[in-house]
Amino acid sequence: MDLQIALLLGQDGVVNGAIYALLALALVLVFAVTRVIFIPQGEFVAYGALTLVSVQAGKVPGTLWLLLGAGLVVAAIDIALALRVGNRRRLPAIVGWNLVLPGAVAGALYGLDLAQLPMALQVVLALAVVVPLGPMVYRLAYQPLAEASVLVLLIISVAVHFALVGLGLFFFGAEGSRTPAFSDASFQLGTLNVNGQTLWVLGASFALIVALYAFFGRTLYGKALRATAINRVGARLMGISTTLAGKLSFALAALIGAFSGILIAPITTVYYDTGFLVGLKGFVGAIIGGLVSYPLAAAGALLVGLLESFSSFWASAFKEVIVFTLIIPVLLWRSLTSHHVEEEE
Amino acid sequence: MRYLKLVLLALLLAAPMVLPAFYVTLLNYIGLYALVALGLVLMTGVGGITSFGQAAFVGLGAYTTAYLSTAFGLSPWINLVIGLGLTALVALFLGLITLRLSGHYLPLGTIAWGISLYFLFGNLGFLGGHTGLTGVPVLEVLGLRLEKGEEFYYLVWLVLLGAMLATQNLLDSREGRAIRALKGGSLMAEAMGVNTTRSKTVIFLIAALLACLSGWLYAHLQRFVNPTPFSLGIGIEYLFMAVVGGAAHVWGALVGAGLITVLKQWLQDLLPKIFGQSGNFEVIVFGVMMILVLQRAREGLWPILLKLLPAAAHPHAVPAGEPLPKREAPAPGTVLLEVKNARKEFGGLVANNNMSLSVKAGEVLALIGPNGAGKSTMFNVISGVLPLTSGEVRFLGERVDGLPSRQIARRGMGRTFQHVRLLPTMTVLENVALGAHLRGHKGVLAAALRLDREEEARLLAEAARQLERVGLGQHLFDEAGSLALGQQRILEIARALCSDPCLLLLDEPAAGLRYLEKQALA
């Protein structure tokens, strides 16, 4: 291996690592707020990428049907509940989020000439289809069990992952797709050839991280999420709805997931089940951070990205084995350094 | 109930003679899957930990025998021993690094291990890569060649029923009570002398070995292995079987495995026709079904089935047995407990400010103070639940601060809790018998093979004796959760007495009791 190849691999590793870092941040966020280990994160990655592929091909993406269907079910349940307790004031919000919004997205998808839209609008449309699925998934699968143990929530996560992967196969078929790059520009940096997509990924990841930082540090909702993460009961006593906090964190996770998918779609071919492995690599990063520390999780994710790209050079068949075995020394280290924590069921 | 079992057994025996080959194959697979699900029942439903990587252990068992018998011509029986040994090593290692951490690290670790092993199977040249290994030899049992599915059937179901019986025996024993106590949080179990990390490792190990056994059978039934049935997705399906069937019940494993296997077969035919394309669409149904089961019937299907059956009359004989050996009581007046300058800080808050006290044998010492004075903290410090900031605690002349609470319990200190900690679904008798955990010695294997009956009877008799002593003699077989709070507190005292302590710590034994209950306590 010479310097040229090392730099190239390093570049690959950092790009993938940036994506894993985004996912790791979302996983830490969701776990801290809701105690859910969000295995289905990866499906949002695949949904984001493949929905954009459909939109760019001028087709209405299959995920729209999932959005409409899930919205309908959520609305039916919530309206029935609201009527039973006589709380009519909630109805406009329920109808707005679950029926009107998906309807508007459907209208836009059918009304516009999708293939001819500028890329930025296509991305926005794809996000508009996928992101609302986050809170809907929370409402349907997790909210009835919000007080259950981490273990039960984890099993639910795996079940949701199963269902979403199966639906992904139905919507997008077994073939993989790629999208065109955000920009064709490429730059010469010494001997290294940096292409535009790399800069896009790094720039977007960085911007998203800064935005999250501002959201959590400066806004009321961000602070409410942080409060819920620290103490659910205390936050509830202060008038913060833990349900809202759960939905909000799932919306953010869905946004980050779908956006990550859109970012990687030009770099690698995305299949309906690609997201799972991508998401799990974010996980390995998040576990390095002990599922609580954002900076450590991001650093761990970068490490995973670099390890992956270098191992694909030396032993490409064993790439996945190497990446997922990394978790063993990490767990060993955590087990030796952390004090025993009591966990009650 | 008895007749029902006999009828079922007869049906099971007759099945391969009357059913077409297709159904016999299906039953074989159900048996193999149920064996894996049984391990998950023990882990998830009973012990409160879980694994998504069981399919990888199945793969380990299958590939070990497939490779060794095709490449070196070793006998399948030797391969079984090697496979079990290999599995035990992996499981012990994974358990060692994850089980001390909080509960979700084991499942996450098993996800990673499941993926790694799957890719390893698929990429190692000598294991045949993704095409796998063919020509696995026929299994011979006592000179009989098990060539056909109908012949193999009896071996599969014999192994499965044996494993189920052994598991049931294990759960109804001293070690079994320790395993069932895991779900109630490790604090109480540790205070009763249970090494909870060891108990968790034991059930993970058992589950892994059952999975390996299933893989070994699979390889010789199929006589061909490839990586597909050992993927993470299948590992997750095993967990679904356990949860859907009823994760807390040995029979749930069989119900779940049967249901999921038949359903999968049916859906794989049906769904591609509905969706108009081919693919594993059954995962959508499984995912949704799983969510509904967890939301609506967290206990799974077995308890629901059980309600339809006539209730079996459980024998409720008061257990009798030789008294257990007692520890030598310290002479009255000797110093039992000595606390010197004990200091406990929580961050900036000083809960115990250099407290000193001593207790002599035969003495009753009360620690009083207003709310928040640090009484419970003192108790927790003495019994080893919380570490001291500074100072020392001596028990029977030996320094015990810094020891885990189970070590202190072993030295003869029994305690109750300010907030009652018992296992509400276990009987009063079993809850109290947990207190005698350290007075028995029979292990997991002895329990599974029912070699522990004499000791078990003595433990239960001791528990019954202590319950008589505190006046709960008529509640032996009630669920502990059904008792009133006052009785639950008294139960905790009986449980502490059961450990034959020389020092008994009662943390606010009268809190929240009515006047009459207070009188009864006194």
CSV table of N, CA and C in Angstrom, one decimal, chain B residues 394-458:
chain,number,residue,atom,x,y,z
B,394,ARG,N,-16.9,-3.9,60.3
B,394,ARG,CA,-16.4,-5.2,60.6
B,394,ARG,C,-17.6,-6.1,61.1
B,395,PHE,N,-17.6,-7.3,60.5
B,395,PHE,CA,-18.6,-8.2,60.9
B,395,PHE,C,-18.0,-9.5,61.4
B,396,LEU,N,-18.3,-9.9,62.6
B,396,LEU,CA,-17.6,-11.1,63.2
B,396,LEU,C,-16.1,-10.9,63.2
B,397,GLY,N,-15.7,-9.6,63.4
B,397,GLY,CA,-14.2,-9.4,63.5
B,397,GLY,C,-13.5,-9.2,62.2
B,398,GLU,N,-14.3,-9.4,61.1
B,398,GLU,CA,-13.7,-9.4,59.7
B,398,GLU,C,-14.1,-8.1,59.0
B,399,ARG,N,-13.2,-7.5,58.3
B,399,ARG,CA,-13.6,-6.3,57.5
B,399,ARG,C,-14.5,-6.7,56.4
B,400,VAL,N,-15.7,-6.1,56.2
B,400,VAL,CA,-16.5,-6.5,55.1
B,400,VAL,C,-16.9,-5.4,54.2
B,401,ASP,N,-16.5,-4.1,54.5
B,401,ASP,CA,-16.8,-3.1,53.6
B,401,ASP,C,-16.0,-3.3,52.3
B,402,GLY,N,-16.7,-3.1,51.2
B,402,GLY,CA,-16.0,-3.4,49.9
B,402,GLY,C,-16.4,-4.7,49.3
B,403,LEU,N,-16.9,-5.6,50.2
B,403,LEU,CA,-17.3,-6.9,49.7
B,403,LEU,C,-18.7,-6.8,49.0
B,404,PRO,N,-19.0,-7.6,48.0
B,404,PRO,CA,-20.4,-7.6,47.4
B,404,PRO,C,-21.3,-8.2,48.5
B,405,SER,N,-22.6,-7.8,48.3
B,405,SER,CA,-23.6,-8.1,49.4
B,405,SER,C,-23.7,-9.6,49.5
B,406,ARG,N,-23.5,-10.4,48.4
B,406,ARG,CA,-23.7,-11.9,48.6
B,406,ARG,C,-22.7,-12.5,49.5
B,407,GLN,N,-21.5,-11.9,49.5
B,407,GLN,CA,-20.4,-12.4,50.3
B,407,GLN,C,-20.7,-12.1,51.8
B,408,ILE,N,-21.3,-10.9,52.0
B,408,ILE,CA,-21.7,-10.6,53.4
B,408,ILE,C,-22.8,-11.5,53.9
B,409,ALA,N,-23.8,-11.8,53.0
B,409,ALA,CA,-24.9,-12.7,53.3
B,409,ALA,C,-24.3,-14.0,53.7
B,410,ARG,N,-23.3,-14.5,53.0
B,410,ARG,CA,-22.7,-15.8,53.3
B,410,ARG,C,-22.1,-15.8,54.7
B,411,ARG,N,-21.6,-14.7,55.2
B,411,ARG,CA,-21.0,-14.6,56.5
B,411,ARG,C,-22.1,-14.6,57.6
B,412,GLY,N,-23.3,-14.5,57.2
B,412,GLY,CA,-24.4,-14.7,58.3
B,412,GLY,C,-25.1,-13.4,58.6
B,413,MET,N,-25.3,-12.5,57.6
B,413,MET,CA,-26.1,-11.3,57.8
B,413,MET,C,-27.3,-11.4,56.9
B,414,GLY,N,-28.5,-11.4,57.6
B,414,GLY,CA,-29.7,-11.4,56.8
B,414,GLY,C,-30.4,-10.0,56.8
B,415,ARG,N,-31.1,-9.7,55.8
B,415,ARG,CA,-31.7,-8.3,55.8
B,415,ARG,C,-33.1,-8.3,55.2
B,416,THR,N,-33.9,-7.3,55.5
B,416,THR,CA,-35.1,-7.0,54.7
B,416,THR,C,-35.0,-5.7,54.1
B,417,PHE,N,-35.9,-5.3,53.3
B,417,PHE,CA,-35.8,-4.0,52.5
B,417,PHE,C,-36.9,-3.1,52.9
B,418,GLN,N,-36.5,-1.8,52.9
B,418,GLN,CA,-37.5,-0.8,53.2
B,418,GLN,C,-38.7,-0.8,52.3
B,419,HIS,N,-38.4,-1.0,51.0
B,419,HIS,CA,-39.5,-1.2,50.0
B,419,HIS,C,-39.5,-2.7,49.7
B,420,VAL,N,-40.6,-3.3,50.0
B,420,VAL,CA,-40.6,-4.8,49.9
B,420,VAL,C,-40.1,-5.3,48.5
B,421,ARG,N,-39.2,-6.2,48.5
B,421,ARG,CA,-38.7,-6.7,47.3
B,421,ARG,C,-38.9,-8.2,47.3
B,422,LEU,N,-40.0,-8.7,46.6
B,422,LEU,CA,-40.2,-10.1,46.5
B,422,LEU,C,-40.7,-10.4,45.1
B,423,LEU,N,-40.8,-11.7,44.7
B,423,LEU,CA,-41.1,-12.1,43.4
B,423,LEU,C,-42.6,-12.4,43.4
B,424,PRO,N,-43.4,-11.4,42.9
B,424,PRO,CA,-44.9,-11.5,43.1
B,424,PRO,C,-45.5,-12.8,42.5
B,425,THR,N,-44.9,-13.3,41.4
B,425,THR,CA,-45.6,-14.5,40.8
B,425,THR,C,-45.2,-15.8,41.3
B,426,MET,N,-44.1,-15.8,42.1
B,426,MET,CA,-43.7,-17.1,42.8
B,426,MET,C,-44.5,-17.3,44.1
B,427,THR,N,-44.6,-18.5,44.5
B,427,THR,CA,-45.3,-18.8,45.7
B,427,THR,C,-44.6,-18.2,46.9
B,428,VAL,N,-45.3,-18.0,48.0
B,428,VAL,CA,-44.7,-17.6,49.3
B,428,VAL,C,-43.6,-18.5,49.7
B,429,LEU,N,-43.9,-19.8,49.6
B,429,LEU,CA,-42.9,-20.8,50.0
B,429,LEU,C,-41.6,-20.6,49.2
B,430,GLU,N,-41.7,-20.5,47.8
B,430,GLU,CA,-40.5,-20.3,47.0
B,430,GLU,C,-39.8,-19.1,47.3
B,431,ASN,N,-40.5,-18.0,47.6
B,431,ASN,CA,-39.9,-16.7,47.9
B,431,ASN,C,-39.0,-16.9,49.2
B,432,VAL,N,-39.6,-17.6,50.1
B,432,VAL,CA,-38.8,-17.7,51.4
B,432,VAL,C,-37.7,-18.7,51.2
B,433,ALA,N,-37.9,-19.7,50.4
B,433,ALA,CA,-36.8,-20.7,50.1
B,433,ALA,C,-35.6,-20.0,49.5
B,434,LEU,N,-35.8,-19.0,48.8
B,434,LEU,CA,-34.7,-18.2,48.2
B,434,LEU,C,-33.8,-17.7,49.2
B,435,GLY,N,-34.3,-17.4,50.4
B,435,GLY,CA,-33.5,-17.0,51.5
B,435,GLY,C,-32.5,-18.1,52.0
B,436,ALA,N,-32.8,-19.3,51.7
B,436,ALA,CA,-32.0,-20.4,52.1
B,436,ALA,C,-31.0,-20.8,51.0
B,437,HIS,N,-30.9,-19.9,50.0
B,437,HIS,CA,-30.1,-20.3,48.8
B,437,HIS,C,-28.7,-20.8,49.2
B,438,LEU,N,-28.1,-20.1,50.2
B,438,LEU,CA,-26.7,-20.4,50.5
B,438,LEU,C,-26.5,-21.6,51.3
B,439,ARG,N,-27.7,-22.2,51.8
B,439,ARG,CA,-27.6,-23.4,52.7
B,439,ARG,C,-27.7,-24.7,51.8
B,440,GLY,N,-27.9,-24.5,50.5
B,440,GLY,CA,-27.9,-25.7,49.6
B,440,GLY,C,-26.7,-25.6,48.7
B,441,HIS,N,-26.4,-26.7,48.1
B,441,HIS,CA,-25.2,-26.8,47.3
B,441,HIS,C,-25.3,-27.5,46.0
B,442,LYS,N,-26.5,-28.1,45.8
B,442,LYS,CA,-26.6,-28.9,44.5
B,442,LYS,C,-26.7,-27.9,43.3
B,443,GLY,N,-26.0,-28.3,42.3
B,443,GLY,CA,-25.9,-27.4,41.1
B,443,GLY,C,-26.9,-27.6,40.1
B,444,VAL,N,-26.7,-27.0,38.9
B,444,VAL,CA,-27.6,-27.0,37.8
B,444,VAL,C,-27.9,-28.4,37.3
B,445,LEU,N,-26.8,-29.1,37.1
B,445,LEU,CA,-26.9,-30.5,36.5
B,445,LEU,C,-27.7,-31.4,37.4
B,446,ALA,N,-27.4,-31.3,38.7
B,446,ALA,CA,-28.1,-32.2,39.6
B,446,ALA,C,-29.6,-31.8,39.6
B,447,ALA,N,-29.9,-30.5,39.5
B,447,ALA,CA,-31.3,-30.1,39.5
B,447,ALA,C,-32.0,-30.6,38.2
B,448,ALA,N,-31.3,-30.5,37.1
B,448,ALA,CA,-31.9,-30.9,35.8
B,448,ALA,C,-32.2,-32.4,35.8
B,449,LEU,N,-31.3,-33.2,36.5
B,449,LEU,CA,-31.5,-34.7,36.5
B,449,LEU,C,-32.2,-35.1,37.8
B,450,ARG,N,-32.7,-34.2,38.6
B,450,ARG,CA,-33.5,-34.5,39.8
B,450,ARG,C,-32.7,-35.3,40.8
B,451,LEU,N,-31.4,-35.0,40.9
B,451,LEU,CA,-30.6,-35.6,41.9
B,451,LEU,C,-30.5,-34.8,43.2
B,452,ASP,N,-31.3,-33.7,43.2
B,452,ASP,CA,-31.2,-32.8,44.3
B,452,ASP,C,-32.4,-32.9,45.2
B,453,ARG,N,-33.3,-33.9,45.0
B,453,ARG,CA,-34.6,-33.9,45.7
B,453,ARG,C,-34.5,-33.9,47.2
B,454,GLU,N,-33.5,-34.6,47.8
B,454,GLU,CA,-33.4,-34.7,49.2
B,454,GLU,C,-33.1,-33.3,49.8
B,455,GLU,N,-32.1,-32.6,49.2
B,455,GLU,CA,-31.7,-31.3,49.7
B,455,GLU,C,-32.8,-30.3,49.4
B,456,GLU,N,-33.5,-30.5,48.3
B,456,GLU,CA,-34.6,-29.5,47.9
B,456,GLU,C,-35.7,-29.6,49.0
B,457,ALA,N,-36.0,-30.9,49.4
B,457,ALA,CA,-37.0,-31.1,50.4
B,457,ALA,C,-36.6,-30.4,51.7
B,458,ARG,N,-35.4,-30.5,52.0
B,458,ARG,CA,-34.9,-29.9,53.3
B,458,ARG,C,-35.0,-28.4,53.2
